[in-house]
CSV table of C-alpha atoms and ligand atoms in Angstrom, one decimal:
chain,number,residue,atom,x,y,z
J,10,MET,CA,-99.4,-84.8,194.1
J,11,ARG,CA,-100.8,-82.7,197.2
J,12,ALA,CA,-104.3,-83.8,196.6
J,13,ILE,CA,-103.2,-87.6,196.0
J,14,TYR,CA,-101.0,-87.2,199.2
J,15,ALA,CA,-103.8,-86.1,201.5
J,16,GLN,CA,-105.8,-89.0,200.3
J,17,HIS,CA,-103.2,-91.8,200.1
J,18,GLY,CA,-100.4,-90.8,202.2
J,19,ASP,CA,-96.8,-92.1,202.2
J,20,ALA,CA,-97.2,-94.6,199.3
J,21,TYR,CA,-99.1,-94.8,196.4
J,22,ARG,CA,-98.7,-95.4,192.4
J,23,ILE,CA,-100.0,-93.6,189.6
J,24,TRP,CA,-100.6,-94.5,185.9
J,25,ALA,CA,-98.5,-92.3,183.9
J,26,PRO,CA,-100.2,-92.5,180.3
J,27,GLY,CA,-97.4,-90.9,178.5
J,28,ARG,CA,-95.1,-93.8,179.5
J,29,ARG,CA,-97.7,-96.5,179.8
J,30,SER,CA,-96.6,-97.7,183.0
J,31,HIS,CA,-96.8,-97.1,186.7
J,32,THR,CA,-94.9,-94.5,188.7
J,33,TRP,CA,-94.6,-95.6,192.5
J,34,VAL,CA,-94.1,-92.8,194.9
J,35,PHE,CA,-92.7,-92.7,198.6
J,36,ASN,CA,-92.6,-90.3,200.9
J,37,HIS,CA,-91.7,-92.1,204.3
J,38,PRO,CA,-87.9,-91.4,205.5
J,39,ALA,CA,-87.7,-95.1,206.1
J,40,ASP,CA,-88.1,-95.7,202.2
J,41,VAL,CA,-86.2,-92.7,201.2
J,42,ARG,CA,-83.4,-94.5,203.1
J,43,ARG,CA,-83.8,-97.7,201.5
J,44,ILE,CA,-83.8,-96.0,198.1
J,45,LEU,CA,-81.0,-94.0,198.6
J,46,ILE,CA,-78.9,-95.6,201.0
J,47,SER,CA,-79.3,-99.1,202.3
J,48,ASN,CA,-80.3,-100.6,198.7
J,49,HIS,CA,-79.1,-97.9,196.5
J,50,ARG,CA,-77.6,-100.3,194.2
J,51,ASN,CA,-80.8,-101.7,193.0
J,52,TYR,CA,-81.4,-98.2,191.6
J,53,THR,CA,-80.8,-96.0,188.3
J,54,LYS,CA,-81.4,-92.5,188.2
J,55,GLY,CA,-84.7,-92.9,186.3
J,56,VAL,CA,-87.3,-90.6,184.4
J,57,GLY,CA,-86.9,-87.5,185.6
J,58,PHE,CA,-83.6,-87.2,184.4
J,59,ASP,CA,-84.5,-87.7,180.6
J,60,ARG,CA,-85.2,-84.2,180.2
J,61,ILE,CA,-82.1,-82.8,181.2
J,62,LYS,CA,-80.2,-85.8,179.5
J,63,MET,CA,-80.3,-83.6,176.3
J,64,LEU,CA,-78.8,-80.7,177.8
J,65,LEU,CA,-76.1,-82.4,179.8
J,66,GLY,CA,-74.7,-85.1,177.6
J,67,ASN,CA,-73.0,-87.7,180.1
J,68,GLY,CA,-72.3,-85.1,183.0
J,69,ILE,CA,-72.6,-86.7,186.4
J,70,ILE,CA,-75.9,-85.7,187.4
J,71,VAL,CA,-77.2,-88.0,184.4
J,72,SER,CA,-74.5,-90.6,183.9
J,73,GLU,CA,-74.6,-94.0,185.7
J,74,GLY,CA,-72.2,-97.2,186.7
J,75,ASP,CA,-68.7,-97.1,186.4
J,76,PHE,CA,-68.4,-93.9,184.4
J,77,TRP,CA,-70.5,-91.9,187.0
J,78,LYS,CA,-67.9,-93.4,189.6
J,79,ARG,CA,-65.0,-92.3,187.9
J,80,GLN,CA,-66.4,-88.8,187.3
J,81,ARG,CA,-67.6,-88.2,190.9
J,82,ARG,CA,-64.1,-89.6,192.3
J,83,MET,CA,-62.4,-87.1,190.0
J,84,MET,CA,-64.7,-84.1,190.8
J,85,GLN,CA,-65.2,-84.6,194.7
J,86,PRO,CA,-61.9,-83.4,195.7
J,87,THR,CA,-62.6,-80.0,193.8
J,88,PHE,CA,-65.8,-79.4,196.1
J,89,HIS,CA,-63.7,-80.0,199.3
J,90,ARG,CA,-64.3,-76.9,202.0
J,91,ARG,CA,-60.7,-75.8,201.2
J,92,ILE,CA,-61.3,-75.2,197.7
J,93,ILE,CA,-65.0,-73.7,198.3
J,94,ALA,CA,-63.2,-71.3,200.8
J,95,GLN,CA,-61.0,-69.8,198.0
J,96,LEU,CA,-64.0,-69.0,195.9
J,97,ASP,CA,-64.9,-66.3,198.2
J,98,GLN,CA,-64.0,-63.5,196.2
J,99,PHE,CA,-66.0,-64.5,193.2
J,100,ILE,CA,-69.1,-64.6,195.6
J,101,ALA,CA,-68.4,-61.5,197.2
J,102,ARG,CA,-67.9,-59.7,194.0
J,103,ALA,CA,-71.4,-60.8,192.2
J,104,ASN,CA,-73.3,-59.9,195.8
J,105,ASP,CA,-71.4,-56.6,195.6
J,106,ARG,CA,-72.5,-55.9,191.8
J,107,LEU,CA,-76.0,-56.6,192.8
J,108,LEU,CA,-75.9,-54.4,195.7
J,109,ALA,CA,-74.9,-51.6,194.1
J,110,ALA,CA,-78.0,-52.1,191.9
J,111,TRP,CA,-80.2,-52.3,194.8
J,112,GLU,CA,-78.7,-49.4,196.4
J,113,LEU,CA,-79.9,-47.2,193.4
J,114,LYS,CA,-83.4,-48.8,193.5
J,115,CYS,CA,-83.9,-48.3,196.9
J,116,ALA,CA,-82.5,-44.6,196.8
J,117,ALA,CA,-85.3,-44.2,194.0
J,118,GLY,CA,-87.9,-45.7,196.0
J,119,GLU,CA,-88.3,-48.4,193.1
J,120,PRO,CA,-89.0,-52.1,193.9
J,121,VAL,CA,-86.8,-54.9,192.6
J,122,ASN,CA,-87.6,-58.1,190.8
J,123,VAL,CA,-86.1,-60.5,193.4
J,124,THR,CA,-86.7,-63.6,191.5
J,125,SER,CA,-84.6,-62.4,188.5
J,126,ASP,CA,-81.9,-60.8,190.6
J,127,MET,CA,-81.3,-63.9,192.4
J,128,SER,CA,-81.2,-65.8,189.0
J,129,ASP,CA,-78.8,-63.5,187.7
J,130,MET,CA,-76.8,-63.1,190.5
J,131,THR,CA,-76.5,-67.0,191.2
J,132,LEU,CA,-75.7,-67.5,187.3
J,133,GLU,CA,-72.8,-65.1,187.6
J,134,ILE,CA,-71.4,-67.0,190.5
J,135,ILE,CA,-71.6,-70.1,189.0
J,136,LEU,CA,-70.0,-68.8,185.8
J,137,ARG,CA,-67.3,-67.1,187.7
J,138,VAL,CA,-66.4,-70.1,189.8
J,139,ILE,CA,-66.1,-72.2,186.5
J,140,PHE,CA,-64.4,-69.6,184.1
J,141,GLY,CA,-62.8,-67.4,186.5
J,142,ASP,CA,-61.3,-64.2,184.9
J,143,ASP,CA,-62.0,-65.6,181.3
J,144,LEU,CA,-65.6,-64.8,181.6
J,145,GLU,CA,-64.8,-61.2,180.4
J,146,ALA,CA,-63.0,-62.6,177.6
J,147,MET,CA,-65.8,-65.0,176.6
J,148,ALA,CA,-68.4,-62.0,176.8
J,149,ALA,CA,-66.0,-60.0,174.5
J,150,GLU,CA,-65.7,-62.6,172.1
J,151,THR,CA,-69.7,-63.1,171.6
J,152,GLY,CA,-70.3,-59.4,171.9
J,153,ASP,CA,-72.6,-60.2,174.7
J,154,ASN,CA,-73.2,-62.5,177.8
J,155,PRO,CA,-73.6,-65.5,176.0
J,156,PHE,CA,-75.1,-67.0,179.1
J,157,ALA,CA,-77.9,-64.7,179.2
J,158,VAL,CA,-80.1,-67.6,177.8
J,159,LEU,CA,-80.3,-69.1,181.2
J,160,THR,CA,-81.9,-66.4,182.7
J,161,SER,CA,-83.8,-64.7,179.8
J,162,ASP,CA,-85.5,-67.7,179.1
J,163,PRO,CA,-87.3,-69.5,181.9
J,164,ALA,CA,-88.9,-72.3,179.8
J,165,ARG,CA,-86.7,-75.6,180.0
J,166,ASP,CA,-88.3,-76.9,176.8
J,167,LEU,CA,-86.6,-78.2,173.3
J,168,ARG,CA,-86.3,-74.4,172.0
J,169,PHE,CA,-84.2,-73.8,175.1
J,170,ALA,CA,-82.3,-77.0,174.9
J,171,TYR,CA,-81.1,-76.1,171.5
J,172,GLN,CA,-79.9,-72.6,172.6
J,173,PHE,CA,-78.2,-74.3,175.6
J,174,ARG,CA,-76.3,-76.8,173.3
J,175,LYS,CA,-75.0,-73.9,171.2
J,176,LEU,CA,-73.1,-72.9,174.2
J,177,THR,CA,-71.4,-76.2,174.6
J,178,THR,CA,-69.7,-75.5,171.3
J,179,MET,CA,-68.3,-72.0,172.6
J,180,ILE,CA,-67.1,-73.9,175.9
J,181,GLY,CA,-65.4,-76.5,174.0
J,182,ARG,CA,-63.2,-73.7,172.4
J,183,TRP,CA,-62.7,-72.5,175.9
J,184,VAL,CA,-61.6,-75.9,177.4
J,185,ALA,CA,-59.2,-76.4,174.4
J,186,ARG,CA,-57.4,-73.0,174.6
J,187,ARG,CA,-57.1,-73.4,178.5
J,188,ARG,CA,-55.7,-76.9,178.2
J,189,ALA,CA,-53.3,-75.7,175.6
J,190,ALA,CA,-52.3,-73.0,177.9
J,191,GLY,CA,-51.2,-75.4,180.2
J,192,GLY,CA,-54.3,-75.5,182.4
J,193,SER,CA,-53.8,-73.0,184.9
J,194,PRO,CA,-56.4,-70.9,186.2
J,195,ALA,CA,-57.2,-67.6,184.5
J,196,GLY,CA,-56.7,-65.4,187.9
J,197,ASP,CA,-55.4,-65.8,191.3
J,198,HIS,CA,-57.9,-68.1,192.3
J,199,PRO,CA,-58.8,-71.8,191.5
J,200,ASP,CA,-61.7,-71.9,188.8
J,201,TYR,CA,-63.5,-75.3,187.9
J,202,LEU,CA,-62.2,-75.1,184.3
J,203,SER,CA,-58.9,-75.6,185.6
J,204,MET,CA,-59.6,-77.9,188.3
J,205,LEU,CA,-61.5,-80.4,185.8
J,206,ILE,CA,-58.8,-80.1,183.1
J,207,ASN,CA,-56.3,-81.2,185.8
J,208,ALA,CA,-58.5,-83.7,187.6
J,209,ARG,CA,-56.9,-87.4,187.7
J,210,ASP,CA,-58.4,-90.7,188.6
J,211,LYS,CA,-56.3,-91.8,191.2
J,212,ASP,CA,-56.7,-95.3,190.3
J,213,THR,CA,-55.8,-94.9,186.8
J,214,GLY,CA,-54.1,-91.6,186.6
J,215,GLU,CA,-56.3,-90.6,183.5
J,216,GLY,CA,-58.0,-87.6,183.0
J,217,MET,CA,-61.2,-86.2,181.3
J,218,SER,CA,-61.4,-85.4,177.8
J,219,ASP,CA,-62.6,-82.2,176.5
J,220,ARG,CA,-65.9,-83.6,175.8
J,221,GLU,CA,-66.0,-84.8,179.2
J,222,VAL,CA,-65.1,-81.7,180.8
J,223,VAL,CA,-67.5,-79.5,178.7
J,224,ASP,CA,-70.3,-82.1,179.9
J,225,GLU,CA,-69.2,-81.5,183.4
J,226,ILE,CA,-69.1,-77.8,183.0
J,227,THR,CA,-72.9,-77.4,181.7
J,228,THR,CA,-74.0,-79.8,184.6
J,229,LEU,CA,-72.6,-77.6,187.0
J,230,ILE,CA,-74.1,-74.7,185.6
J,231,VAL,CA,-77.5,-76.3,185.4
J,232,ALA,CA,-77.2,-77.8,188.6
J,233,GLY,CA,-75.8,-75.1,190.7
J,234,HIS,CA,-77.6,-72.2,189.1
J,235,GLU,CA,-81.5,-72.4,189.3
J,236,THR,CA,-81.3,-74.4,192.6
J,237,THR,CA,-79.4,-71.7,194.5
J,238,ALA,CA,-81.8,-68.8,192.6
J,239,ASN,CA,-84.7,-70.6,194.0
J,240,ALA,CA,-83.7,-71.4,197.6
J,241,LEU,CA,-82.9,-67.4,197.8
J,242,ASN,CA,-86.1,-66.5,196.3
J,243,TRP,CA,-88.1,-68.6,198.6
J,244,THR,CA,-85.8,-67.4,201.5
J,245,TRP,CA,-86.7,-63.8,200.8
J,246,HIS,CA,-90.3,-64.7,200.7
J,247,LEU,CA,-90.6,-66.6,203.9
J,248,LEU,CA,-88.4,-63.8,205.6
J,249,SER,CA,-91.0,-61.1,204.3
J,250,GLY,CA,-93.8,-62.9,206.0
J,251,ASN,CA,-91.9,-63.6,209.4
J,252,PRO,CA,-90.8,-60.3,211.1
J,253,GLU,CA,-89.8,-62.4,214.2
J,254,ALA,CA,-87.4,-64.7,212.5
J,255,GLU,CA,-86.4,-61.8,210.5
J,256,ALA,CA,-85.6,-59.7,213.4
J,257,LYS,CA,-83.5,-62.6,214.9
J,258,LEU,CA,-81.6,-62.7,211.7
J,259,HIS,CA,-81.1,-59.0,211.9
J,260,ALA,CA,-79.7,-59.4,215.4
J,261,GLU,CA,-77.2,-61.8,214.5
J,262,ILE,CA,-75.9,-60.1,211.5
J,263,ASP,CA,-75.6,-56.8,213.1
J,264,ALA,CA,-73.7,-58.1,216.3
J,265,LEU,CA,-71.0,-59.0,213.1
J,266,PRO,CA,-68.5,-56.8,211.8
J,267,GLU,CA,-69.0,-56.8,208.1
J,268,GLU,CA,-66.2,-58.3,206.1
J,269,ALA,CA,-65.2,-57.1,202.7
J,270,VAL,CA,-64.9,-60.7,201.7
J,271,PRO,CA,-66.9,-63.0,203.9
J,272,THR,CA,-65.1,-66.1,204.7
J,273,LEU,CA,-66.7,-69.6,204.7
J,274,GLN,CA,-65.8,-69.9,208.4
J,275,SER,CA,-67.4,-66.8,209.5
J,276,MET,CA,-70.5,-67.5,207.5
J,277,GLU,CA,-70.9,-71.0,208.7
J,278,ALA,CA,-70.4,-69.7,212.1
J,279,MET,CA,-73.9,-67.7,211.7
J,280,ARG,CA,-75.8,-70.0,213.3
J,281,TYR,CA,-79.5,-68.3,213.1
J,282,ALA,CA,-78.9,-67.4,209.5
J,283,ASN,CA,-78.0,-71.2,208.8
J,284,ASN,CA,-81.2,-72.0,210.6
J,285,VAL,CA,-83.0,-69.9,208.2
J,286,ILE,CA,-81.8,-71.2,205.3
J,287,ARG,CA,-82.2,-75.0,206.5
J,288,GLU,CA,-85.8,-74.1,207.2
J,289,ALA,CA,-86.3,-72.4,203.8
J,290,LEU,CA,-84.8,-75.6,202.1
J,291,ARG,CA,-87.2,-77.5,204.1
J,292,LEU,CA,-90.3,-75.7,203.1
J,293,TYR,CA,-89.3,-75.1,199.5
J,294,PRO,CA,-86.8,-77.5,198.6
J,295,PRO,CA,-85.7,-76.3,194.9
J,296,VAL,CA,-85.2,-80.4,194.1
J,297,TRP,CA,-88.7,-81.2,195.0
J,298,VAL,CA,-88.9,-84.5,193.6
J,299,ILE,CA,-86.3,-87.2,192.7
J,300,SER,CA,-86.6,-90.1,190.7
J,301,ARG,CA,-85.3,-93.4,190.3
J,302,ARG,CA,-85.7,-96.9,188.8
J,303,THR,CA,-85.5,-100.1,190.0
J,304,ILE,CA,-83.2,-102.8,188.8
J,305,GLU,CA,-84.6,-105.8,190.4
J,306,ALA,CA,-87.9,-105.8,192.5
J,307,ASP,CA,-87.7,-104.0,195.9
J,308,GLN,CA,-89.8,-104.1,199.1
J,309,LEU,CA,-91.0,-100.5,200.0
J,310,ALA,CA,-93.6,-99.6,202.4
J,311,GLY,CA,-94.6,-103.3,202.5
J,312,TYR,CA,-95.3,-103.4,198.8
J,313,THR,CA,-93.3,-105.4,196.0
J,314,VAL,CA,-92.2,-102.9,193.6
J,315,PRO,CA,-91.6,-104.5,190.2
J,316,PRO,CA,-88.1,-104.5,188.3
J,317,ASP,CA,-87.8,-101.6,186.0
J,318,THR,CA,-90.3,-99.4,187.5
J,319,ASP,CA,-90.1,-95.8,188.3
J,320,VAL,CA,-89.8,-94.6,191.7
J,321,PHE,CA,-90.3,-91.2,193.1
J,322,PHE,CA,-90.0,-89.6,196.3
J,323,SER,CA,-90.6,-85.9,197.3
J,324,PRO,CA,-88.5,-83.6,199.5
J,325,TYR,CA,-91.3,-81.6,199.5
J,326,PHE,CA,-93.7,-83.9,201.2
J,327,VAL,CA,-91.0,-85.8,203.3
J,328,HIS,CA,-90.2,-82.4,204.8
J,329,ARG,CA,-93.7,-81.8,205.8
J,330,HIS,CA,-94.2,-85.1,207.3
J,331,PRO,CA,-96.5,-84.7,210.1
J,332,GLU,CA,-95.0,-87.7,212.1
J,333,PHE,CA,-91.4,-86.3,212.0
J,334,TRP,CA,-92.2,-82.4,211.8
J,335,THR,CA,-94.2,-80.4,214.5
J,336,ASP,CA,-96.1,-77.6,212.8
J,337,ALA,CA,-94.8,-78.6,209.7
J,338,GLU,CA,-96.2,-76.1,207.3
J,339,LYS,CA,-94.8,-73.2,209.6
J,340,PHE,CA,-91.3,-71.4,209.1
J,341,GLN,CA,-89.5,-71.8,212.2
J,342,PRO,CA,-85.9,-71.3,211.9
J,343,GLU,CA,-85.6,-72.4,215.7
J,344,ARG,CA,-86.6,-75.9,215.5
J,345,TRP,CA,-83.1,-76.7,214.2
J,346,GLU,CA,-81.7,-75.3,217.5
J,347,ASP,CA,-82.4,-78.5,219.3
J,348,ASP,CA,-80.1,-80.5,216.9
J,349,ASN,CA,-82.8,-82.7,215.3
J,350,GLU,CA,-85.3,-83.3,217.7
J,351,GLY,CA,-84.7,-87.2,217.4
J,352,ARG,CA,-86.0,-87.2,213.8
J,353,PRO,CA,-84.3,-89.5,211.4
J,354,ARG,CA,-81.6,-88.1,209.2
J,355,LEU,CA,-83.7,-89.0,205.9
J,356,ALA,CA,-86.6,-86.7,207.0
J,357,TYR,CA,-84.6,-83.7,205.5
J,358,VAL,CA,-83.1,-84.5,201.8
J,359,PRO,CA,-83.1,-81.0,200.0
J,360,PHE,CA,-79.6,-82.0,198.9
J,361,SER,CA,-80.5,-85.9,198.6
J,362,ALA,CA,-78.3,-88.3,200.4
J,363,GLY,CA,-76.0,-91.2,199.9
J,364,ALA,CA,-73.7,-91.9,196.9
J,365,HIS,CA,-75.6,-89.1,194.5
J,366,HIS,CA,-75.7,-86.4,197.0
J,367,CYS,CA,-75.4,-82.8,196.0
J,368,ILE,CA,-71.7,-82.3,195.3
J,369,GLY,CA,-72.4,-78.4,195.4
J,370,GLU,CA,-73.7,-78.3,198.8
J,371,THR,CA,-71.2,-76.5,200.6
J,372,LEU,CA,-70.9,-73.9,197.5
J,373,ALA,CA,-74.6,-73.3,197.8
J,374,LEU,CA,-74.9,-72.7,201.4
J,375,PHE,CA,-71.7,-70.4,201.2
J,376,GLU,CA,-73.4,-68.4,198.5
J,377,MET,CA,-76.7,-68.0,200.2
J,378,LEU,CA,-75.1,-67.0,203.6
J,379,VAL,CA,-72.9,-64.3,201.9
J,380,HIS,CA,-76.0,-63.1,200.3
J,381,LEU,CA,-78.2,-62.8,203.4
J,382,ASN,CA,-75.3,-61.4,205.4
J,383,ARG,CA,-75.1,-58.5,202.8
J,384,PHE,CA,-78.5,-57.6,202.0
J,385,ALA,CA,-80.4,-58.5,205.3
J,386,ARG,CA,-77.9,-56.3,206.8
J,387,ARG,CA,-79.1,-53.3,204.7
J,388,PHE,CA,-82.7,-54.2,203.7
J,389,ARG,CA,-86.0,-55.3,204.8
J,390,LEU,CA,-87.7,-57.0,201.7
J,391,ARG,CA,-91.5,-56.8,201.3
J,392,HIS,CA,-93.9,-58.1,198.5
J,393,VAL,CA,-95.4,-55.1,196.8
J,394,VAL,CA,-98.3,-57.3,195.8
J,395,ASP,CA,-99.5,-59.3,198.7
J,396,GLU,CA,-101.0,-62.4,197.2
J,397,PRO,CA,-100.7,-66.1,197.8
J,398,VAL,CA,-98.0,-67.6,196.0
J,399,GLY,CA,-98.7,-70.7,193.8
J,400,PHE,CA,-96.1,-73.1,192.5
J,401,GLU,CA,-94.6,-74.1,189.2
J,402,ALA,CA,-93.3,-77.6,189.9
J,403,LEU,CA,-91.2,-78.1,187.3
J,404,ILE,CA,-87.5,-79.5,187.5
J,405,ASN,CA,-87.1,-76.9,190.2
J,406,LEU,CA,-89.7,-75.9,192.7
J,407,ARG,CA,-90.4,-72.3,191.4
J,408,ALA,CA,-93.0,-69.5,192.5
J,409,ALA,CA,-95.8,-69.3,189.6
J,410,ARG,CA,-94.9,-65.4,189.6
J,411,PRO,CA,-91.8,-63.4,190.1
J,412,PHE,CA,-91.5,-61.6,193.7
J,413,ILE,CA,-91.5,-57.9,193.1
J,414,MET,CA,-90.3,-56.2,196.4
J,415,ARG,CA,-90.1,-53.1,198.1
J,416,LEU,CA,-86.7,-52.3,199.7
J,417,GLU,CA,-86.9,-50.8,202.9
J,418,ARG,CA,-83.6,-49.7,204.4
J,419,ARG,CA,-82.7,-50.8,207.8
J,420,THR,CA,-80.2,-49.0,210.0
J,421,SER,CA,-78.4,-51.3,212.6
J,422,GLY,CA,-80.6,-52.7,215.2
J,423,THR,CA,-84.0,-51.7,213.2
L,521,HEM,C1,-79.7,-74.8,197.1
L,521,HEM,C2,-78.9,-75.3,196.1
L,521,HEM,C3,-78.9,-76.7,195.7
L,521,HEM,C4,-79.9,-77.8,195.9
L,521,HEM,C5,-81.1,-77.5,196.4
L,521,HEM,C6,-79.3,-79.2,195.4
L,521,HEM,C7,-80.0,-80.2,195.5
L,521,HEM,C8,-79.4,-81.3,195.0
L,521,HEM,C9,-80.1,-82.7,194.9
L,521,HEM,C10,-81.4,-83.0,195.8
L,521,HEM,C11,-79.3,-83.5,194.3
L,521,HEM,C12,-79.6,-84.9,193.9
L,521,HEM,C13,-80.2,-85.4,193.2
L,521,HEM,C14,-80.5,-87.1,193.3
L,521,HEM,O1,-80.2,-87.3,194.5
L,521,HEM,O2,-80.7,-87.6,192.2
L,521,HEM,C15,-78.1,-82.6,193.6
L,521,HEM,C16,-77.4,-83.4,192.7
L,521,HEM,C17,-76.1,-82.8,192.4
L,521,HEM,N1,-76.0,-81.3,192.5
L,521,HEM,FE1,-76.8,-80.1,193.6
L,521,HEM,N2,-78.1,-78.6,194.6
L,521,HEM,C18,-77.7,-77.3,194.8
L,521,HEM,C19,-76.7,-76.6,194.4
L,521,HEM,C20,-75.9,-77.2,193.7
L,521,HEM,C21,-74.7,-76.5,193.2
L,521,HEM,C22,-74.2,-74.9,193.8
L,521,HEM,C23,-74.1,-77.2,192.5
L,521,HEM,C24,-72.4,-77.2,191.9
L,521,HEM,C25,-72.0,-76.2,191.7
L,521,HEM,C26,-74.4,-78.6,192.3
L,521,HEM,C27,-74.2,-79.8,191.9
L,521,HEM,C28,-74.7,-80.8,191.7
L,521,HEM,C29,-74.3,-82.4,191.2
L,521,HEM,C30,-73.3,-82.4,190.1
L,521,HEM,C31,-75.2,-83.2,191.4
L,521,HEM,C32,-75.2,-84.6,190.9
L,521,HEM,C33,-74.3,-85.3,192.0
L,521,HEM,C34,-74.3,-87.0,191.5
L,521,HEM,O3,-75.2,-87.4,191.0
L,521,HEM,O4,-73.2,-87.5,191.7
L,521,HEM,N3,-75.6,-78.5,193.1
L,521,HEM,N4,-78.4,-81.3,194.0
């Protein structure tokens, strides 16, 4: 796509032999706006979601039409900031577990595998916010971490799908148990298992069936795990190569007292850290390509796109569009200080926009901010091998090799 983009720019179509049809690709914010907002009713989700359909049944990331609307309406309130703020303990706990492991590595002078550690930690967070204190009981019942396949097997192929579907049987048992026990959370904090069981459609008063709760739970695991893990992985990579930005981040963090359990409010107040994350998501958007399918014909970039046609846009290219970004290839968190420099809102879409906009944005940002706050306060990370990094552009934008990094201990102000 890079090569084609260099040749053809914002709009092109490409023959997909497997599907025996053209896929149209648009990377100008004006076209993204038309697809996601002004004419969004003319689009279904499209081919990009086919692969994950087999994993997620009819969860909201793949469902369409009235069913999607109903599920989104029920789930939206459970992602309200007031709820996300109450997940702070779960996020802090997972970070502290990793911190203890990194302290030992640092003392022993051993490098860490940032890629797998980000994956394990973000998995722990998403599982914890879903199952709350039932997570230990689930592990005890299966004798191991039943979700290990999500981090131990990086492939997202049929074999993975088979393993993953086995999890849904187990999740179904826990949904039924929790429902039978009255649907309250397993501990003192809200968790998604109970919130989804208790969610009601405000128009009809109906709730979700067990099957629907299972599909939404697997959806949240898949949508919330790898995305956040990759975003953090790329953030560490970018910080390690940009000591000036890193120093500014350190200065901001050092000026704040450390909280045992960082709150959403105090994390959102860290302006520079927020800008670091925004900028990392600009350069390496984990969801690097988004697909839709036309229902009727549509006009995009002056072309008539036929009905029933696959349409892609890529946050990766939109975010590096030379018309909207100065020094687009450079990591410059400062660019976010001047608000938007007059750029259209749809020039920045790491969480997409419009009706299907990521429901987990606030949670993801909260996780990332807590992590930076805890770890950049203590460590500077440097690649052990300083070679160029290639991409594995699968469902998520991954680095082609794991990031093995040295931990350099900081003392405040260094
Ligand atoms: C840095 C982390 C994340 C990124 C970059 C990200 C990105 C995205 C994007 C681009 C979409 C829209 C896809 C489209 O328009 O078709 C999306 C949808 C979604 N995301 Fe996220 N996401 C992240 C984290 C999360 C988390 C933590 C959760 C939940 C715990 C989550 C749950 C979802 C769900 C359920 C949808 C489907 C929404 C719908 O179609 O109604 N995401 N995400």
